[in-house]
Coordinates of C-alpha atoms in Angstrom, one line a residue:
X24 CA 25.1 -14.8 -8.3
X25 CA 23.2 -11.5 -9.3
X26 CA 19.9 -13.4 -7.7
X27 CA 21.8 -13.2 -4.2
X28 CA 23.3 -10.0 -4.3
X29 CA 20.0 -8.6 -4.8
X30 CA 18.3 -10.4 -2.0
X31 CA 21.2 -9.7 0.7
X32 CA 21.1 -5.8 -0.6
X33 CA 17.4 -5.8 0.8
X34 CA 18.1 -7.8 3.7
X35 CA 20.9 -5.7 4.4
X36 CA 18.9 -2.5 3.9
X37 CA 16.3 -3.9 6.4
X38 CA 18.8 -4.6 9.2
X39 CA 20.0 -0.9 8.6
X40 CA 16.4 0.5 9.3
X41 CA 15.6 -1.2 12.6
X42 CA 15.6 1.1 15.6
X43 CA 14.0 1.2 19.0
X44 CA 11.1 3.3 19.8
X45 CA 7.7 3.8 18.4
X46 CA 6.1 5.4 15.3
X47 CA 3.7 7.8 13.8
X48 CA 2.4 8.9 10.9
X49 CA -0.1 6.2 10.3
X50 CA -1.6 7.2 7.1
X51 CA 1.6 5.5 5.5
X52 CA 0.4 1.7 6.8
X53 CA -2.9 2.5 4.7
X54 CA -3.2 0.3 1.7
X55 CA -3.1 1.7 -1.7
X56 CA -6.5 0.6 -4.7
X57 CA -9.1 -1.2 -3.4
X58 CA -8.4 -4.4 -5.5
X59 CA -5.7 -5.0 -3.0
X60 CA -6.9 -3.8 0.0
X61 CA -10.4 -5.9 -0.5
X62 CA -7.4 -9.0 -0.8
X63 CA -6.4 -8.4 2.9
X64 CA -4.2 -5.5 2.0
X65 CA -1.7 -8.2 0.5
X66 CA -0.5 -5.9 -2.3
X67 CA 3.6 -6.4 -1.9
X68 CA 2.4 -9.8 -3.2
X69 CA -0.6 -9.4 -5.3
X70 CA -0.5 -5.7 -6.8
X71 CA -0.7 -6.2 -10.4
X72 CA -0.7 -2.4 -12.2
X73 CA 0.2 1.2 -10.9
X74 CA -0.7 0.5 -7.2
X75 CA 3.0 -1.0 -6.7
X76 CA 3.7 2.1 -6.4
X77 CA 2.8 1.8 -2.8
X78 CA 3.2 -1.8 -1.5
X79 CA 6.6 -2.6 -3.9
X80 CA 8.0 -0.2 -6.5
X81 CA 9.7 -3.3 -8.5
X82 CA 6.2 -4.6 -9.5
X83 CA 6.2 -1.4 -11.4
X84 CA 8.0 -3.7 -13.9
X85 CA 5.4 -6.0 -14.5
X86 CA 3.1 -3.6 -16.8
X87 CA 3.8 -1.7 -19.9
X88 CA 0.9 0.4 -20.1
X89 CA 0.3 3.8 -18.7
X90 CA -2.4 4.2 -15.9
X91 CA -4.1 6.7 -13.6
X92 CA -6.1 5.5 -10.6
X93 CA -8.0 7.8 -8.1
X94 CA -8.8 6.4 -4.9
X95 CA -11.2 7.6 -2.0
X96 CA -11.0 6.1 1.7
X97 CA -13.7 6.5 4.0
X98 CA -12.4 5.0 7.1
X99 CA -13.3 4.9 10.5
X100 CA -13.7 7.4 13.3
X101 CA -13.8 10.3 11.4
X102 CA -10.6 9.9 8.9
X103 CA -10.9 9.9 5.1
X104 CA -7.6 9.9 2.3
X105 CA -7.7 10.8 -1.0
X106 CA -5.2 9.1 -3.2
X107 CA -4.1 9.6 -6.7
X108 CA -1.7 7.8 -8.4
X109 CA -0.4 7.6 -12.5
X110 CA 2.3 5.6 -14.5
X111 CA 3.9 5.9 -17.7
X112 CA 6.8 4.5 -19.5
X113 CA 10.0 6.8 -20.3
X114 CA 12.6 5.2 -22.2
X115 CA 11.6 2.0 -21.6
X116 CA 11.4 2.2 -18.0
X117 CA 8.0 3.0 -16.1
X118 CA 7.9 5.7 -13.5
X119 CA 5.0 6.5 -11.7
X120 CA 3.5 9.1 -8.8
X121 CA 1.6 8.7 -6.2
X122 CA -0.6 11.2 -3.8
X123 CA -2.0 10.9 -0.4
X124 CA -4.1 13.6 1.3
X125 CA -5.4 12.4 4.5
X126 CA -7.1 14.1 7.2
X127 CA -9.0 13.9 10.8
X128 CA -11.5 15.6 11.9
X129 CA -13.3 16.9 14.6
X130 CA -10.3 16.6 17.0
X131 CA -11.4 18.0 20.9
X132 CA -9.1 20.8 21.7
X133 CA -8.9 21.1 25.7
X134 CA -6.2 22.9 28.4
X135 CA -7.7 21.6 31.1
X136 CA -10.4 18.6 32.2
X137 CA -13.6 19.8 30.5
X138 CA -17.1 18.8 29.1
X139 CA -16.7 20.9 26.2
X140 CA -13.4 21.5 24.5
X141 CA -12.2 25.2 23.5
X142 CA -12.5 24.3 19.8
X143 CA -12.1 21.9 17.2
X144 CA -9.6 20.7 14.9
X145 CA -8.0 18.8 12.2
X146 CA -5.3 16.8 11.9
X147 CA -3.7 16.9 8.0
X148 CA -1.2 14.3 6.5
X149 CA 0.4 14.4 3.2
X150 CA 3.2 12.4 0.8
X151 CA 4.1 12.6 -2.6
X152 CA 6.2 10.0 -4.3
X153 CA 8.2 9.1 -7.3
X154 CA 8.7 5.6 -8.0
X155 CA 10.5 3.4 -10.7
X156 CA 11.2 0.1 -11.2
X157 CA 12.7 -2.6 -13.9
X158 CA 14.3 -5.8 -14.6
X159 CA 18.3 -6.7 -14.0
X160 CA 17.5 -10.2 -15.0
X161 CA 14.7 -12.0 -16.8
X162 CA 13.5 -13.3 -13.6
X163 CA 14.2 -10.3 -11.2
X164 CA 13.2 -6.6 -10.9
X165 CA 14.1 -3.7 -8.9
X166 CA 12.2 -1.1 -8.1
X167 CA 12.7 2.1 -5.3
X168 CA 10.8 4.9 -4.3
X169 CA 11.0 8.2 -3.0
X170 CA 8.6 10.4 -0.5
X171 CA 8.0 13.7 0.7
X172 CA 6.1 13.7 3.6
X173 CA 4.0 16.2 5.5
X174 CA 1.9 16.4 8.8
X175 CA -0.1 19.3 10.3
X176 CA -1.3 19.4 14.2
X177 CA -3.0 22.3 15.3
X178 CA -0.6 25.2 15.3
X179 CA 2.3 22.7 14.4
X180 CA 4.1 21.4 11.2
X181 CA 6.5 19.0 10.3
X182 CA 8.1 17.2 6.9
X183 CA 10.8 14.8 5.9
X184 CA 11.3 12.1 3.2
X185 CA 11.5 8.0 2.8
X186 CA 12.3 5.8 0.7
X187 CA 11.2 2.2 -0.4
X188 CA 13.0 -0.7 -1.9
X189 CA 11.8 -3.9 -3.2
X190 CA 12.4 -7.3 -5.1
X191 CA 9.9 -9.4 -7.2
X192 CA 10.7 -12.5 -8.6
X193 CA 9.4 -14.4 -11.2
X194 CA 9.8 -18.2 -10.4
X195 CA 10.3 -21.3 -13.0
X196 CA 6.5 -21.9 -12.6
X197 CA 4.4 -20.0 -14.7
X198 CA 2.2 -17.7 -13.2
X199 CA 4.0 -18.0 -9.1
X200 CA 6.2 -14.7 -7.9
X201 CA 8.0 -13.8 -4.8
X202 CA 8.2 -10.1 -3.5
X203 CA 10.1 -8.7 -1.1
X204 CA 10.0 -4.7 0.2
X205 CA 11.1 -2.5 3.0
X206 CA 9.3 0.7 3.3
X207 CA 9.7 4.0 5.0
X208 CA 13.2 4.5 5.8
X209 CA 13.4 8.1 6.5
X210 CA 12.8 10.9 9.1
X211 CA 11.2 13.9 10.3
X212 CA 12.1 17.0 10.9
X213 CA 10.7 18.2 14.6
X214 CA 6.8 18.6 15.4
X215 CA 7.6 21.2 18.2
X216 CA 9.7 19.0 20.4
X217 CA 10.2 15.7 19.1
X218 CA 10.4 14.1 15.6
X219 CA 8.0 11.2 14.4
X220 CA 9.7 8.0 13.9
X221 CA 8.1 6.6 10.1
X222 CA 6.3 3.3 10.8
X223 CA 9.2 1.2 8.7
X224 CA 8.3 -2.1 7.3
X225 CA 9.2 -5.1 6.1
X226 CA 6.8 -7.7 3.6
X227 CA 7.7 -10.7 2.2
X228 CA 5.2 -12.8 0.2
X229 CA 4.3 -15.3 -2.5
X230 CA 1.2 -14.8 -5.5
X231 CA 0.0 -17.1 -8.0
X232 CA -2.0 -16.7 -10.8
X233 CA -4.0 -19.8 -12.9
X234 CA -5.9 -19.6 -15.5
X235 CA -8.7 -22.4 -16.0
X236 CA -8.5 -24.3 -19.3
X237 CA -12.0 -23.7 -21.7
X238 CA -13.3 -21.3 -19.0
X239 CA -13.4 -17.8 -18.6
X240 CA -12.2 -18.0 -15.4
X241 CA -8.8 -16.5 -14.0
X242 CA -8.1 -17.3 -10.1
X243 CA -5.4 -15.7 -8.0
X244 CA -3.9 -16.0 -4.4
X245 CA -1.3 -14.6 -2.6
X246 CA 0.2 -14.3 1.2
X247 CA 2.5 -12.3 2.9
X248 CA 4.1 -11.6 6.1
X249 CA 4.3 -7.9 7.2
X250 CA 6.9 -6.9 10.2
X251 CA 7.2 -3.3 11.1
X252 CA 10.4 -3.2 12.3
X253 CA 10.2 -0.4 15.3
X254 CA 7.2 -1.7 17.6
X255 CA 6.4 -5.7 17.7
X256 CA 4.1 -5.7 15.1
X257 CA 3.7 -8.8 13.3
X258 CA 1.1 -9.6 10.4
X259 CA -0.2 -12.4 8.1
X260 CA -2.2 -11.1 4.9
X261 CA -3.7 -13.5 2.5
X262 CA -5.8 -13.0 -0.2
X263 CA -7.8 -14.3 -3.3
X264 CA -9.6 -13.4 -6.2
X265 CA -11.8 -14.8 -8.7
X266 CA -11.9 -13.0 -12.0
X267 CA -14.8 -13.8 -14.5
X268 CA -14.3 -13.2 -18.7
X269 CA -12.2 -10.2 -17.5
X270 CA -15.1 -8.3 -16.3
X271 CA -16.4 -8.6 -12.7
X272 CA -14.1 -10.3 -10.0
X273 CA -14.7 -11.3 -6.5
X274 CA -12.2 -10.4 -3.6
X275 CA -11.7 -11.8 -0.3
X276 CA -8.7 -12.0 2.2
X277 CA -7.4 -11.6 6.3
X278 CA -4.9 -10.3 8.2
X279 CA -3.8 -11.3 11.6
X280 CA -2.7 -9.2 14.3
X281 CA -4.9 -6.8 14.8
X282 CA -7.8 -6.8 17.6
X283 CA -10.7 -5.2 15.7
X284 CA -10.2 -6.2 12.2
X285 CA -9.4 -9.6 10.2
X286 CA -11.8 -10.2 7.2
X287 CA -11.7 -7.8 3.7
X288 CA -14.0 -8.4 1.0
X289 CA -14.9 -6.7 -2.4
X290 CA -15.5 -6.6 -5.9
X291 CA -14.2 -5.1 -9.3
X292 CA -16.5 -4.2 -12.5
X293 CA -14.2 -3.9 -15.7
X294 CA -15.4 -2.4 -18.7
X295 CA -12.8 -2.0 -21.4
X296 CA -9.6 -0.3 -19.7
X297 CA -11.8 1.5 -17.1
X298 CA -12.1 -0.5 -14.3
X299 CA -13.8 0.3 -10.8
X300 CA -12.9 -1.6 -7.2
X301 CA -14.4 -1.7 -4.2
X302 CA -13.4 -2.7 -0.8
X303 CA -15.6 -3.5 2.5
X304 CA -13.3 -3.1 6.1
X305 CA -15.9 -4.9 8.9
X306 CA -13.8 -3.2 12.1
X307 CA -15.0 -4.6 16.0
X308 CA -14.8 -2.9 19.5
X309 CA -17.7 -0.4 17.7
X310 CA -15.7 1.1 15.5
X311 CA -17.8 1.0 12.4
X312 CA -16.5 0.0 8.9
X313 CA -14.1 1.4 6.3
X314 CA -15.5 2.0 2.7
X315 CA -12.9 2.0 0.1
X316 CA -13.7 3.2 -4.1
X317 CA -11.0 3.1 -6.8
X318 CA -11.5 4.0 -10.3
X319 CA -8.8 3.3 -12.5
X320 CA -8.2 3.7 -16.4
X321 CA -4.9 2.1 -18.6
X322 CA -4.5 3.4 -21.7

């Protein structure tokens, strides 16, 4: 019975978030460690350390050990993030927090049709968060998360707050889970006139995890579908891994729904509990490509 009353709260919670209209503040749909973004950015289902912090705060639970990761995200068109997250355990439950700095640059300034703009500048973006999450069962976690939010346009400011809630469950077969999230329910205060609408989501997805026998080999896979709840966006992310005597892994995945991306790739170099990710981002339509470095250390 606790099993449903957990899933309806989420669904419930999800129903509560939809509203008309479209969003902003982009920077939130940006994935979090480049282990999971090189997986097709399927990290609700496939996160497996601090990085639940973004994607689902009840995977949180999963882990015992403390963590820092730093993360730097060289996308495309002139936007970069730098992201810093840490995890520890107090009294017996982990909490984590998680940073985002992102910025654009080089932004054309113009009153009127013109060659040459009157100046140039950035666009800034900021969140801090606090996330939790532990078991209410044996099979089932809980985890939530809260953010304080920040964008900067020009002459013009703006902040607010979300929150996250999510499920994971771990099935009867060994190694297989089952996540559930919805992300960014919040607001803005007003950037001059109008308030930006936080691109809420909802992800709901599968991993597994299998060990070969007499090999050094570990193999995981996940999928998940991805609805953000105010525009008709709809996504499948799947991804997979192949991990080699706990030391180098390779990492491939795709996501539907999008016009000028689909196919992620990477790899991760582990050398005791340091561990460095890397994630490739081919984009179409001449966009160039996204370049994505974690480093991340458990102790």
């Amino acid at each position: 019975m606790k099993k449903i009353l957990l899933f309806s709260l989420i669904s419930s919670i999800t129903v509560f978030a939809q509203s008309a209209g479209n969003t902003g503040l982009s920077f939130l749909k940006y994935g979090f460690g480049a282990r999971n973004i090189a997986m097709g950015d399927a990290g609700n289902a496939l996160s497996n350390d601090l990085t639940g912090l973004f994607y689902n705060p009840a995977r949180l639970a999963l882990t015992d050990r403390s963590e820092v990761l730093f993360m730097h995200n060289e996308w495309i068109q002139d936007v970069s993030s730098e992201v810093i997250g840490a995890k520890t355990i107090l009294w017996g439950v982990p909490f984590a927090v998680g940073f985002n700095v992102t910025s654009v640059k080089d932004i054309p300034f113009r009153t009127i049709p013109s060659p040459d703009p009157i100046t140039n500048f950035s666009a800034n973006y900021f969140y801090g968060s606090l996330s939790t999450g532990f078991f209410v069962t044996k099979e089932i976690s809980f985890g939530a998360s809260f953010k304080y939010l920040y964008e900067g346009l020009l002459n013009d400011e703006a902040s607010g707050f979300g929150f996250d809630f999510g499920l994971n469950y771990l099935l009867p077969y060994q190694g297989l889970t089952a996540s559930m999230v919805v992300k960014n329910i919040g607001s803005m205060n007003a950037l001059r006139n109008e308030s930006t609408k936080l691109p809420t989501e909802f992800r709901f997805g599968t991993a597994y995890t299998y060990t070969l026998e007499d090999s050094k080999f570990d193999f995981t896979g996940g999928a998940e579908f991805q609805k953000y709840l105010d525009t008709e966006d709809n996504h499948f992310n799947f991804g997979g891994e192949v991990l080699y005597d706990k030391l180098i892994a390779a990492r491939a995945g795709y996501q539907t729904g999008y016009e000028s991306r689909g196919f992620t790739a990477g790899i991760g170099l582990m050398w005791g509990n340091l561990k460095f990710d890397y994630a490739f981002l081919p984009f179409s339509l001449g966009l160039g490509n996204a370049n994505l470095f974690s480093l991340q250390f458990k102790f």
